[in-house]
Amino acid sequence: MDSQLLQLGGSLLAILVLAGIAWALKLGQPRTIDTAERALTLAREADTAFDPSEAAVGRDGSAAILADSAGRIMVLRRHGTHFAARVLEPGTPANSERDILTIVPRDRRYGPVVLDLGPEAQTWASRIEALGRADHA
């Protein structure tokens, strides 16, 4: 019986040590976008044809919105432990209410993106609404 208790204790200790290592390495924790520079890098990794020149990151770090010099707009959001990106098409619905911007990309599998952008929310909503207008003017 003593050898079984010793084995159980050793196993529990090993599990705690491994859990501590995983915690120290921040494994299994959701990744966030902590800066606009990080958002720019992630966008370039997601789509090499998109060269973003500006970015706004949601306050919780789970999503960002970016624009390139050609006027295209991309949304970037957490998808599991990675990030997924979509370049918005003309006619993409966007709504800002107070500091919250909600975007519904045409790709339904991507789902809606909700960003708390503070006062920038209305500006980005207007830019999304303007997508494609230059093509029709």
Tab-separated table of N, CA, C and O in Angstrom:
chain	number	residue	atom	x	y	z
A	1	MET	N	0.817	-1.194	0.000
A	1	MET	CA	0.000	0.000	0.000
A	1	MET	C	0.862	1.260	0.000
A	1	MET	O	0.544	2.216	-0.685
A	2	ASP	N	1.973	1.252	0.755
A	2	ASP	CA	2.847	2.411	0.815
A	2	ASP	C	3.459	2.725	-0.539
A	2	ASP	O	3.613	3.892	-0.893
A	3	SER	N	3.820	1.685	-1.305
A	3	SER	CA	4.403	1.923	-2.629
A	3	SER	C	3.361	2.528	-3.572
A	3	SER	O	3.700	3.348	-4.432
A	4	GLN	N	2.098	2.162	-3.419
A	4	GLN	CA	1.040	2.738	-4.259
A	4	GLN	C	0.820	4.212	-3.908
A	4	GLN	O	0.621	5.036	-4.805
A	5	LEU	N	0.856	4.545	-2.631
A	5	LEU	CA	0.720	5.941	-2.224
A	5	LEU	C	1.897	6.769	-2.718
A	5	LEU	O	1.728	7.914	-3.157
A	6	LEU	N	3.090	6.195	-2.658
A	6	LEU	CA	4.281	6.871	-3.148
A	6	LEU	C	4.174	7.114	-4.652
A	6	LEU	O	4.489	8.204	-5.146
A	7	GLN	N	3.696	6.112	-5.387
A	7	GLN	CA	3.520	6.244	-6.835
A	7	GLN	C	2.456	7.303	-7.152
A	7	GLN	O	2.643	8.126	-8.041
A	8	LEU	N	1.348	7.289	-6.407
A	8	LEU	CA	0.289	8.282	-6.601
A	8	LEU	C	0.819	9.684	-6.316
A	8	LEU	O	0.590	10.625	-7.086
A	9	GLY	N	1.539	9.836	-5.225
A	9	GLY	CA	2.116	11.137	-4.874
A	9	GLY	C	3.091	11.624	-5.936
A	9	GLY	O	3.089	12.801	-6.299
A	10	GLY	N	3.928	10.719	-6.443
A	10	GLY	CA	4.881	11.085	-7.500
A	10	GLY	C	4.167	11.498	-8.775
A	10	GLY	O	4.561	12.465	-9.444
A	11	SER	N	3.104	10.784	-9.108
A	11	SER	CA	2.331	11.118	-10.303
A	11	SER	C	1.683	12.494	-10.172
A	11	SER	O	1.707	13.299	-11.109
A	12	LEU	N	1.090	12.751	-9.012
A	12	LEU	CA	0.464	14.058	-8.783
A	12	LEU	C	1.490	15.182	-8.840
A	12	LEU	O	1.232	16.248	-9.416
A	13	LEU	N	2.654	14.952	-8.278
A	13	LEU	CA	3.712	15.945	-8.317
A	13	LEU	C	4.145	16.212	-9.758
A	13	LEU	O	4.327	17.367	-10.157
A	14	ALA	N	4.296	15.153	-10.543
A	14	ALA	CA	4.689	15.314	-11.949
A	14	ALA	C	3.634	16.108	-12.721
A	14	ALA	O	3.967	16.986	-13.535
A	15	ILE	N	2.365	15.829	-12.469
A	15	ILE	CA	1.287	16.558	-13.136
A	15	ILE	C	1.335	18.035	-12.767
A	15	ILE	O	1.196	18.912	-13.627
A	16	LEU	N	1.544	18.325	-11.490
A	16	LEU	CA	1.618	19.715	-11.053
A	16	LEU	C	2.818	20.443	-11.670
A	16	LEU	O	2.719	21.612	-12.043
A	17	VAL	N	3.936	19.752	-11.776
A	17	VAL	CA	5.125	20.348	-12.391
A	17	VAL	C	4.841	20.667	-13.862
A	17	VAL	O	5.145	21.762	-14.351
A	18	LEU	N	4.238	19.723	-14.597
A	18	LEU	CA	3.911	19.960	-16.011
A	18	LEU	C	2.892	21.089	-16.162
A	18	LEU	O	3.005	21.916	-17.078
A	19	ALA	N	1.905	21.128	-15.284
A	19	ALA	CA	0.918	22.213	-15.329
A	19	ALA	C	1.592	23.556	-15.069
A	19	ALA	O	1.277	24.564	-15.716
A	20	GLY	N	2.523	23.584	-14.148
A	20	GLY	CA	3.262	24.809	-13.861
A	20	GLY	C	4.092	25.271	-15.044
A	20	GLY	O	4.145	26.465	-15.353
A	21	ILE	N	4.716	24.339	-15.739
A	21	ILE	CA	5.499	24.682	-16.934
A	21	ILE	C	4.586	25.235	-18.017
A	21	ILE	O	4.892	26.253	-18.649
A	22	ALA	N	3.440	24.584	-18.252
A	22	ALA	CA	2.479	25.057	-19.257
A	22	ALA	C	1.981	26.454	-18.909
A	22	ALA	O	1.852	27.323	-19.779
A	23	TRP	N	1.702	26.694	-17.633
A	23	TRP	CA	1.252	28.008	-17.195
A	23	TRP	C	2.339	29.055	-17.425
A	23	TRP	O	2.072	30.149	-17.916
A	24	ALA	N	3.585	28.729	-17.069
A	24	ALA	CA	4.698	29.665	-17.228
A	24	ALA	C	4.935	30.012	-18.697
A	24	ALA	O	5.287	31.150	-19.025
A	25	LEU	N	4.720	29.055	-19.583
A	25	LEU	CA	4.905	29.283	-21.016
A	25	LEU	C	3.658	29.864	-21.672
A	25	LEU	O	3.650	30.116	-22.873
A	26	LYS	N	2.610	30.064	-20.897
A	26	LYS	CA	1.325	30.601	-21.366
A	26	LYS	C	0.710	29.730	-22.450
A	26	LYS	O	0.098	30.215	-23.397
A	27	LEU	N	0.902	28.419	-22.314
A	27	LEU	CA	0.317	27.490	-23.268
A	27	LEU	C	-1.167	27.330	-22.973
A	27	LEU	O	-1.579	27.286	-21.821
A	28	GLY	N	-1.967	27.245	-24.024
A	28	GLY	CA	-3.389	27.020	-23.862
A	28	GLY	C	-4.187	28.276	-23.565
A	28	GLY	O	-5.397	28.237	-23.506
A	29	GLN	N	-3.513	29.401	-23.386
A	29	GLN	CA	-4.222	30.649	-23.149
A	29	GLN	C	-4.542	31.303	-24.486
A	29	GLN	O	-3.767	31.200	-25.435
A	30	PRO	N	-5.678	31.957	-24.595
A	30	PRO	CA	-6.026	32.589	-25.860
A	30	PRO	C	-5.034	33.688	-26.222
A	30	PRO	O	-4.623	34.462	-25.359
A	31	ARG	N	-4.639	33.707	-27.478
A	31	ARG	CA	-3.741	34.744	-27.958
A	31	ARG	C	-4.535	36.022	-28.172
A	31	ARG	O	-5.715	35.991	-28.479
A	32	THR	N	-3.889	37.133	-28.012
A	32	THR	CA	-4.535	38.415	-28.248
A	32	THR	C	-3.682	39.270	-29.170
A	32	THR	O	-2.498	39.008	-29.369
A	33	ILE	N	-4.320	40.276	-29.714
A	33	ILE	CA	-3.625	41.279	-30.512
A	33	ILE	C	-3.412	42.447	-29.560
A	33	ILE	O	-4.348	43.161	-29.217
A	34	ASP	N	-2.195	42.618	-29.100
A	34	ASP	CA	-1.958	43.607	-28.056
A	34	ASP	C	-1.595	44.993	-28.566
A	34	ASP	O	-1.711	45.961	-27.833
A	35	THR	N	-1.159	45.092	-29.829
A	35	THR	CA	-0.795	46.401	-30.384
A	35	THR	C	-1.199	46.471	-31.854
A	35	THR	O	-1.416	45.450	-32.507
A	36	ALA	N	-1.255	47.696	-32.366
A	36	ALA	CA	-1.538	47.886	-33.795
A	36	ALA	C	-0.417	47.263	-34.638
A	36	ALA	O	-0.685	46.693	-35.702
A	37	GLU	N	0.810	47.337	-34.163
A	37	GLU	CA	1.931	46.756	-34.903
A	37	GLU	C	1.766	45.244	-35.038
A	37	GLU	O	2.052	44.668	-36.081
A	38	ARG	N	1.298	44.604	-33.969
A	38	ARG	CA	1.040	43.154	-34.009
A	38	ARG	C	-0.067	42.853	-35.018
A	38	ARG	O	0.015	41.884	-35.765
A	39	ALA	N	-1.099	43.685	-35.065
A	39	ALA	CA	-2.183	43.502	-36.035
A	39	ALA	C	-1.654	43.625	-37.465
A	39	ALA	O	-2.024	42.836	-38.341
A	40	LEU	N	-0.779	44.591	-37.708
A	40	LEU	CA	-0.196	44.763	-39.044
A	40	LEU	C	0.578	43.515	-39.459
A	40	LEU	O	0.451	43.033	-40.589
A	41	THR	N	1.357	42.976	-38.549
A	41	THR	CA	2.134	41.763	-38.825
A	41	THR	C	1.219	40.578	-39.115
A	41	THR	O	1.427	39.843	-40.086
A	42	LEU	N	0.196	40.380	-38.292
A	42	LEU	CA	-0.736	39.268	-38.501
A	42	LEU	C	-1.474	39.396	-39.827
A	42	LEU	O	-1.702	38.393	-40.511
A	43	ALA	N	-1.839	40.601	-40.200
A	43	ALA	CA	-2.537	40.810	-41.476
A	43	ALA	C	-1.636	40.457	-42.653
A	43	ALA	O	-2.075	39.822	-43.612
A	44	ARG	N	-0.377	40.862	-42.578
A	44	ARG	CA	0.569	40.530	-43.660
A	44	ARG	C	0.785	39.020	-43.757
A	44	ARG	O	0.931	38.474	-44.846
A	45	GLU	N	0.804	38.345	-42.610
A	45	GLU	CA	0.949	36.890	-42.609
A	45	GLU	C	-0.285	36.207	-43.194
A	45	GLU	O	-0.169	35.192	-43.874
A	46	ALA	N	-1.451	36.766	-42.940
A	46	ALA	CA	-2.706	36.159	-43.398
A	46	ALA	C	-2.915	36.330	-44.897
A	46	ALA	O	-3.469	35.451	-45.554
A	47	ASP	N	-2.482	37.460	-45.441
A	47	ASP	CA	-2.701	37.747	-46.864
A	47	ASP	C	-1.534	38.589	-47.361
A	47	ASP	O	-1.477	39.791	-47.102
A	48	THR	N	-0.621	37.971	-48.091
A	48	THR	CA	0.584	38.671	-48.530
A	48	THR	C	0.281	39.757	-49.566
A	48	THR	O	1.101	40.642	-49.782
A	49	ALA	N	-0.893	39.730	-50.188
A	49	ALA	CA	-1.274	40.758	-51.156
A	49	ALA	C	-1.834	41.998	-50.459
A	49	ALA	O	-2.042	43.024	-51.097
A	50	PHE	N	-2.105	41.893	-49.182
A	50	PHE	CA	-2.654	43.009	-48.415
A	50	PHE	C	-1.528	43.632	-47.623
A	50	PHE	O	-0.927	42.992	-46.760
A	51	ASP	N	-1.202	44.893	-47.920
A	51	ASP	CA	-0.126	45.588	-47.218
A	51	ASP	C	-0.733	46.706	-46.372
A	51	ASP	O	-0.889	47.834	-46.838
A	52	PRO	N	-1.095	46.387	-45.132
A	52	PRO	CA	-1.811	47.363	-44.311
A	52	PRO	C	-0.952	48.563	-43.937
A	52	PRO	O	0.245	48.450	-43.725
A	53	SER	N	-1.620	49.714	-43.887
A	53	SER	CA	-0.917	50.935	-43.499
A	53	SER	C	-1.411	51.478	-42.165
A	53	SER	O	-0.756	52.318	-41.564
A	54	GLU	N	-2.576	51.005	-41.716
A	54	GLU	CA	-3.088	51.432	-40.411
A	54	GLU	C	-3.963	50.338	-39.816
A	54	GLU	O	-4.515	49.511	-40.535
A	55	ALA	N	-4.058	50.366	-38.497
A	55	ALA	CA	-4.849	49.349	-37.801
A	55	ALA	C	-5.457	49.935	-36.534
A	55	ALA	O	-4.891	50.833	-35.927
A	56	ALA	N	-6.612	49.385	-36.181
A	56	ALA	CA	-7.247	49.687	-34.897
A	56	ALA	C	-7.563	48.351	-34.244
A	56	ALA	O	-8.111	47.454	-34.894
A	57	VAL	N	-7.202	48.217	-32.992
A	57	VAL	CA	-7.369	46.962	-32.262
A	57	VAL	C	-8.502	47.113	-31.255
A	57	VAL	O	-8.572	48.116	-30.540
A	58	GLY	N	-9.385	46.111	-31.216
A	58	GLY	CA	-10.453	46.105	-30.223
A	58	GLY	C	-9.865	46.089	-28.827
A	58	GLY	O	-8.784	45.535	-28.600
A	59	ARG	N	-10.575	46.674	-27.889
A	59	ARG	CA	-10.053	46.804	-26.524
A	59	ARG	C	-9.743	45.470	-25.863
A	59	ARG	O	-8.856	45.388	-25.016
A	60	ASP	N	-10.455	44.395	-26.236
A	60	ASP	CA	-10.181	43.092	-25.618
A	60	ASP	C	-9.077	42.318	-26.338
A	60	ASP	O	-8.670	41.257	-25.902
A	61	GLY	N	-8.578	42.847	-27.455
A	61	GLY	CA	-7.471	42.215	-28.173
A	61	GLY	C	-7.848	41.001	-28.991
A	61	GLY	O	-6.981	40.325	-29.533
A	62	SER	N	-9.135	40.711	-29.133
A	62	SER	CA	-9.544	39.522	-29.883
A	62	SER	C	-9.719	39.785	-31.369
A	62	SER	O	-9.806	38.843	-32.158
A	63	ALA	N	-9.756	41.063	-31.772
A	63	ALA	CA	-9.969	41.393	-33.184
A	63	ALA	C	-9.360	42.753	-33.504
A	63	ALA	O	-9.091	43.555	-32.605
A	64	ALA	N	-9.160	42.968	-34.810
A	64	ALA	CA	-8.622	44.246	-35.282
A	64	ALA	C	-9.203	44.538	-36.656
A	64	ALA	O	-9.678	43.635	-37.353
A	65	ILE	N	-9.152	45.794	-37.039
A	65	ILE	CA	-9.567	46.208	-38.369
A	65	ILE	C	-8.409	46.994	-38.955
A	65	ILE	O	-7.739	47.763	-38.253
A	66	LEU	N	-8.130	46.753	-40.247
A	66	LEU	CA	-6.959	47.346	-40.887
A	66	LEU	C	-7.328	47.893	-42.252
A	66	LEU	O	-8.280	47.416	-42.878
A	67	ALA	N	-6.554	48.851	-42.724
A	67	ALA	CA	-6.747	49.404	-44.063
A	67	ALA	C	-5.396	49.459	-44.766
A	67	ALA	O	-4.361	49.623	-44.125
A	68	ASP	N	-5.447	49.319	-46.100
A	68	ASP	CA	-4.213	49.465	-46.874
A	68	ASP	C	-4.286	50.761	-47.678
A	68	ASP	O	-5.309	51.464	-47.662
A	69	SER	N	-3.218	51.088	-48.373
A	69	SER	CA	-3.160	52.360	-49.110
A	69	SER	C	-4.118	52.397	-50.301
A	69	SER	O	-4.451	53.468	-50.792
A	70	ALA	N	-4.599	51.236	-50.745
A	70	ALA	CA	-5.553	51.176	-51.857
A	70	ALA	C	-6.993	51.359	-51.379
A	70	ALA	O	-7.925	51.340	-52.175
A	71	GLY	N	-7.185	51.511	-50.062
A	71	GLY	CA	-8.522	51.708	-49.523
A	71	GLY	C	-9.247	50.429	-49.155
A	71	GLY	O	-10.398	50.470	-48.734
A	72	ARG	N	-8.567	49.283	-49.304
A	72	ARG	CA	-9.204	48.024	-48.904
A	72	ARG	C	-9.174	47.914	-47.382
A	72	ARG	O	-8.292	48.458	-46.732
A	73	ILE	N	-10.144	47.190	-46.847
A	73	ILE	CA	-10.245	47.018	-45.396
A	73	ILE	C	-10.288	45.533	-45.079
A	73	ILE	O	-10.969	44.754	-45.751
A	74	MET	N	-9.557	45.151	-44.046
A	74	MET	CA	-9.487	43.762	-43.601
A	74	MET	C	-9.896	43.697	-42.139
A	74	MET	O	-9.580	44.592	-41.370
A	75	VAL	N	-10.606	42.637	-41.781
A	75	VAL	CA	-10.854	42.358	-40.375
A	75	VAL	C	-10.056	41.123	-40.002
A	75	VAL	O	-9.857	40.216	-40.813
A	76	LEU	N	-9.594	41.124	-38.798
A	76	LEU	CA	-8.740	40.061	-38.282
A	76	LEU	C	-9.287	39.698	-36.919
A	76	LEU	O	-9.549	40.586	-36.105
A	77	ARG	N	-9.507	38.393	-36.693
A	77	ARG	CA	-10.008	38.007	-35.377
A	77	ARG	C	-9.448	36.662	-34.958
A	77	ARG	O	-9.023	35.865	-35.781
A	78	ARG	N	-9.511	36.455	-33.649
A	78	ARG	CA	-9.009	35.207	-33.091
A	78	ARG	C	-9.891	34.056	-33.553
A	78	ARG	O	-11.104	34.135	-33.592
A	79	HIS	N	-9.234	32.970	-33.925
A	79	HIS	CA	-9.921	31.737	-34.317
A	79	HIS	C	-9.164	30.602	-33.656
A	79	HIS	O	-8.159	30.128	-34.174
A	80	GLY	N	-9.614	30.217	-32.470
A	80	GLY	CA	-8.877	29.218	-31.694
A	80	GLY	C	-7.583	29.827	-31.195
A	80	GLY	O	-7.580	30.891	-30.587
A	81	THR	N	-6.469	29.178	-31.483
A	81	THR	CA	-5.170	29.711	-31.070
A	81	THR	C	-4.497	30.499	-32.184
A	81	THR	O	-3.363	30.928	-32.041
A	82	HIS	N	-5.204	30.681	-33.292
A	82	HIS	CA	-4.662	31.419	-34.436
A	82	HIS	C	-5.542	32.627	-34.717
A	82	HIS	O	-6.481	32.902	-33.992
A	83	PHE	N	-5.253	33.311	-35.811
A	83	PHE	CA	-6.070	34.435	-36.241
A	83	PHE	C	-6.498	34.209	-37.680
A	83	PHE	O	-5.742	33.661	-38.485
A	84	ALA	N	-7.715	34.614	-37.991
A	84	ALA	CA	-8.260	34.504	-39.341
A	84	ALA	C	-8.555	35.909	-39.844
A	84	ALA	O	-8.924	36.791	-39.068
A	85	ALA	N	-8.396	36.104	-41.134
A	85	ALA	CA	-8.582	37.427	-41.723
A	85	ALA	C	-9.515	37.352	-42.927
A	85	ALA	O	-9.554	36.334	-43.619
A	86	ARG	N	-10.233	38.447	-43.159
A	86	ARG	CA	-11.074	38.582	-44.345
A	86	ARG	C	-10.955	40.009	-44.844
A	86	ARG	O	-11.081	40.962	-44.075
A	87	VAL	N	-10.731	40.152	-46.155
A	87	VAL	CA	-10.788	41.465	-46.787
A	87	VAL	C	-12.261	41.716	-47.091
A	87	VAL	O	-12.946	40.870	-47.665
A	88	LEU	N	-12.744	42.869	-46.665
A	88	LEU	CA	-14.162	43.178	-46.811
A	88	LEU	C	-14.508	43.555	-48.244
A	88	LEU	O	-13.743	44.239	-48.918
A	89	GLU	N	-15.667	43.113	-48.672
A	89	GLU	CA	-16.161	43.418	-50.013
A	89	GLU	C	-17.092	44.620	-49.950
A	89	GLU	O	-17.691	44.892	-48.911
A	90	PRO	N	-17.251	45.342	-51.082
A	90	PRO	CA	-18.233	46.424	-51.104
A	90	PRO	C	-19.609	45.884	-50.702
A	90	PRO	O	-19.983	44.774	-51.055
A	91	GLY	N	-20.328	46.664	-49.932
A	91	GLY	CA	-21.651	46.250	-49.479
A	91	GLY	C	-21.646	45.468	-48.183
A	91	GLY	O	-22.696	45.034	-47.721
A	92	THR	N	-20.485	45.285	-47.579
A	92	THR	CA	-20.416	44.572	-46.299
A	92	THR	C	-21.156	45.380	-45.238
A	92	THR	O	-20.874	46.562	-45.042
A	93	PRO	N	-22.110	44.755	-44.559
A	93	PRO	CA	-22.831	45.486	-43.514
A	93	PRO	C	-21.932	45.795	-42.312
A	93	PRO	O	-21.178	44.939	-41.860
A	94	ALA	N	-22.017	47.026	-41.843
A	94	ALA	CA	-21.283	47.454	-40.652
A	94	ALA	C	-22.161	48.426	-39.886
A	94	ALA	O	-22.839	49.258	-40.477
A	95	ASN	N	-22.132	48.298	-38.589
A	95	ASN	CA	-22.961	49.147	-37.738
A	95	ASN	C	-22.142	49.570	-36.531
A	95	ASN	O	-21.447	48.749	-35.931
A	96	SER	N	-22.217	50.849	-36.211
A	96	SER	CA	-21.549	51.287	-34.982
A	96	SER	C	-22.608	51.827	-34.038
A	96	SER	O	-23.496	52.575	-34.432
A	97	GLU	N	-22.494	51.385	-32.822
A	97	GLU	CA	-23.390	51.848	-31.773
A	97	GLU	C	-22.527	52.181	-30.572
A	97	GLU	O	-21.866	51.296	-30.010
A	98	ARG	N	-22.515	53.444	-30.235
A	98	ARG	CA	-21.618	53.964	-29.206
A	98	ARG	C	-20.181	53.651	-29.609
A	98	ARG	O	-19.739	54.085	-30.655
A	99	ASP	N	-19.466	52.869	-28.825
A	99	ASP	CA	-18.065	52.576	-29.126
A	99	ASP	C	-17.877	51.222	-29.799
A	99	ASP	O	-16.740	50.796	-30.026
A	100	ILE	N	-18.960	50.537	-30.133
A	100	ILE	CA	-18.895	49.168	-30.654
A	100	ILE	C	-19.165	49.152	-32.158
A	100	ILE	O	-20.165	49.689	-32.634
A	101	LEU	N	-18.264	48.524	-32.894
A	101	LEU	CA	-18.422	48.333	-34.336
A	101	LEU	C	-18.715	46.867	-34.589
A	101	LEU	O	-17.974	45.997	-34.136
A	102	THR	N	-19.806	46.599	-35.308
A	102	THR	CA	-20.163	45.234	-35.679
A	102	THR	C	-20.108	45.124	-37.190
A	102	THR	O	-20.735	45.912	-37.902
A	103	ILE	N	-19.368	44.131	-37.667
A	103	ILE	CA	-19.173	43.904	-39.101
A	103	ILE	C	-19.636	42.491	-39.417
A	103	ILE	O	-19.317	41.554	-38.684
A	104	VAL	N	-20.354	42.340	-40.531
A	104	VAL	CA	-20.815	41.020	-40.946
A	104	VAL	C	-20.236	40.737	-42.339
A	104	VAL	O	-20.846	41.088	-43.355
A	105	PRO	N	-19.048	40.116	-42.398
A	105	PRO	CA	-18.451	39.801	-43.702
A	105	PRO	C	-19.359	38.883	-44.522
A	105	PRO	O	-20.167	38.138	-43.978
A	106	ARG	N	-19.217	38.956	-45.825
A	106	ARG	CA	-20.059	38.144	-46.715
A	106	ARG	C	-19.831	36.647	-46.507
A	106	ARG	O	-20.731	35.855	-46.734
A	107	ASP	N	-18.651	36.268	-46.097
A	107	ASP	CA	-18.349	34.866	-45.813
A	107	ASP	C	-19.021	34.495	-44.496
A	107	ASP	O	-18.528	34.789	-43.420
A	108	ARG	N	-20.166	33.856	-44.577
A	108	ARG	CA	-20.973	33.544	-43.388
A	108	ARG	C	-20.222	32.629	-42.407
A	108	ARG	O	-20.460	32.666	-41.216
A	109	ARG	N	-19.305	31.800	-42.925
A	109	ARG	CA	-18.536	30.913	-42.045
A	109	ARG	C	-17.637	31.703	-41.107
A	109	ARG	O	-17.297	31.247	-40.025
A	110	TYR	N	-17.242	32.886	-41.523
A	110	TYR	CA	-16.381	33.735	-40.699
A	110	TYR	C	-17.163	34.327	-39.533
A	110	TYR	O	-16.632	34.499	-38.447
A	111	GLY	N	-18.410	34.619	-39.762
A	111	GLY	CA	-19.268	35.150	-38.711
A	111	GLY	C	-19.048	36.630	-38.459
A	111	GLY	O	-18.117	37.241	-38.987
A	112	PRO	N	-19.928	37.227	-37.663
A	112	PRO	CA	-19.809	38.650	-37.351
A	112	PRO	C	-18.573	38.943	-36.508
A	112	PRO	O	-18.130	38.101	-35.740
A	113	VAL	N	-18.060	40.140	-36.668
A	113	VAL	CA	-16.913	40.598	-35.889
A	113	VAL	C	-17.374	41.807	-35.075
A	113	VAL	O	-17.942	42.744	-35.633
A	114	VAL	N	-17.145	41.763	-33.781
A	114	VAL	CA	-17.532	42.859	-32.890
A	114	VAL	C	-16.265	43.435	-32.278
A	114	VAL	O	-15.496	42.716	-31.644
A	115	LEU	N	-16.073	44.728	-32.486
A	115	LEU	CA	-14.884	45.406	-31.973
A	115	LEU	C	-15.294	46.587	-31.107
A	115	LEU	O	-16.099	47.418	-31.539
A	116	ASP	N	-14.719	46.681	-29.935
A	116	ASP	CA	-14.896	47.853	-29.092
A	116	ASP	C	-13.732	48.775	-29.427
A	116	ASP	O	-12.608	48.594	-28.955
A	117	LEU	N	-14.007	49.774	-30.271
A	117	LEU	CA	-12.957	50.665	-30.760
A	117	LEU	C	-12.999	52.053	-30.142
A	117	LEU	O	-12.248	52.934	-30.544
A	118	GLY	N	-13.901	52.245	-29.216
A	118	GLY	CA	-14.027	53.582	-28.646
A	118	GLY	C	-14.544	54.541	-29.699
A	118	GLY	O	-15.340	54.177	-30.569
A	119	PRO	N	-14.081	55.786	-29.673
A	119	PRO	CA	-14.579	56.796	-30.600
A	119	PRO	C	-14.268	56.499	-32.073
A	119	PRO	O	-14.881	57.077	-32.967
A	120	GLU	N	-13.339	55.590	-32.340
A	120	GLU	CA	-12.991	55.248	-33.726
A	120	GLU	C	-14.053	54.392	-34.419
A	120	GLU	O	-14.022	54.242	-35.638
A	121	ALA	N	-14.978	53.831	-33.667
A	121	ALA	CA	-15.967	52.905	-34.235
A	121	ALA	C	-16.765	53.547	-35.370
A	121	ALA	O	-16.936	52.946	-36.437
A	122	GLN	N	-17.234	54.765	-35.169
A	122	GLN	CA	-18.039	55.435	-36.198
A	122	GLN	C	-17.221	55.723	-37.452
A	122	GLN	O	-17.710	55.565	-38.570
A	123	THR	N	-15.975	56.112	-37.272
A	123	THR	CA	-15.104	56.398	-38.424
A	123	THR	C	-14.915	55.151	-39.278
A	123	THR	O	-15.023	55.201	-40.502
A	124	TRP	N	-14.635	54.014	-38.625
A	124	TRP	CA	-14.442	52.772	-39.364
A	124	TRP	C	-15.741	52.319	-40.022
A	124	TRP	O	-15.727	51.812	-41.147
A	125	ALA	N	-16.873	52.498	-39.369
A	125	ALA	CA	-18.161	52.136	-39.973
A	125	ALA	C	-18.385	52.938	-41.251
A	125	ALA	O	-18.824	52.397	-42.274
A	126	SER	N	-18.057	54.222	-41.230
A	126	SER	CA	-18.200	55.079	-42.414
A	126	SER	C	-17.262	54.630	-43.531
A	126	SER	O	-17.641	54.631	-44.705
A	127	ARG	N	-16.067	54.241	-43.181
A	127	ARG	CA	-15.108	53.773	-44.191
A	127	ARG	C	-15.580	52.473	-44.841
A	127	ARG	O	-15.436	52.286	-46.045
A	128	ILE	N	-16.149	51.572	-44.030
A	128	ILE	CA	-16.667	50.314	-44.583
A	128	ILE	C	-17.845	50.601	-45.501
A	128	ILE	O	-17.961	50.034	-46.592
A	129	GLU	N	-18.712	51.511	-45.086
A	129	GLU	CA	-19.870	51.882	-45.899
A	129	GLU	C	-19.445	52.476	-47.238
A	129	GLU	O	-20.106	52.290	-48.249
A	130	ALA	N	-18.314	53.180	-47.241
A	130	ALA	CA	-17.815	53.830	-48.455
A	130	ALA	C	-17.097	52.867	-49.406
A	130	ALA	O	-16.779	53.246	-50.539
A	131	LEU	N	-16.865	51.636	-48.976
A	131	LEU	CA	-16.171	50.670	-49.844
A	131	LEU	C	-16.903	50.545	-51.174
A	131	LEU	O	-18.110	50.357	-51.210
A	132	GLY	N	-16.159	50.636	-52.247
A	132	GLY	CA	-16.751	50.437	-53.562
A	132	GLY	C	-17.395	51.665	-54.155
A	132	GLY	O	-17.701	51.686	-55.332
A	133	ARG	N	-17.643	52.718	-53.377
A	133	ARG	CA	-18.250	53.924	-53.928
A	133	ARG	C	-17.376	54.561	-54.985
A	133	ARG	O	-17.874	55.052	-55.977
A	134	ALA	N	-16.057	54.542	-54.759
A	134	ALA	CA	-15.137	55.133	-55.749
A	134	ALA	C	-15.228	54.396	-57.067
A	134	ALA	O	-15.065	54.982	-58.134
A	135	ASP	N	-15.530	53.072	-57.030
A	135	ASP	CA	-15.649	52.296	-58.258
A	135	ASP	C	-16.882	52.686	-59.057
A	135	ASP	O	-16.929	52.544	-60.271
A	136	HIS	N	-17.913	53.180	-58.366
A	136	HIS	CA	-19.177	53.513	-59.029
A	136	HIS	C	-19.298	54.995	-59.351
A	136	HIS	O	-20.248	55.414	-59.957
A	137	ALA	N	-18.350	55.782	-58.902
A	137	ALA	CA	-18.426	57.232	-59.116
A	137	ALA	C	-17.933	57.624	-60.476
A	137	ALA	O	-17.308	56.931	-61.186
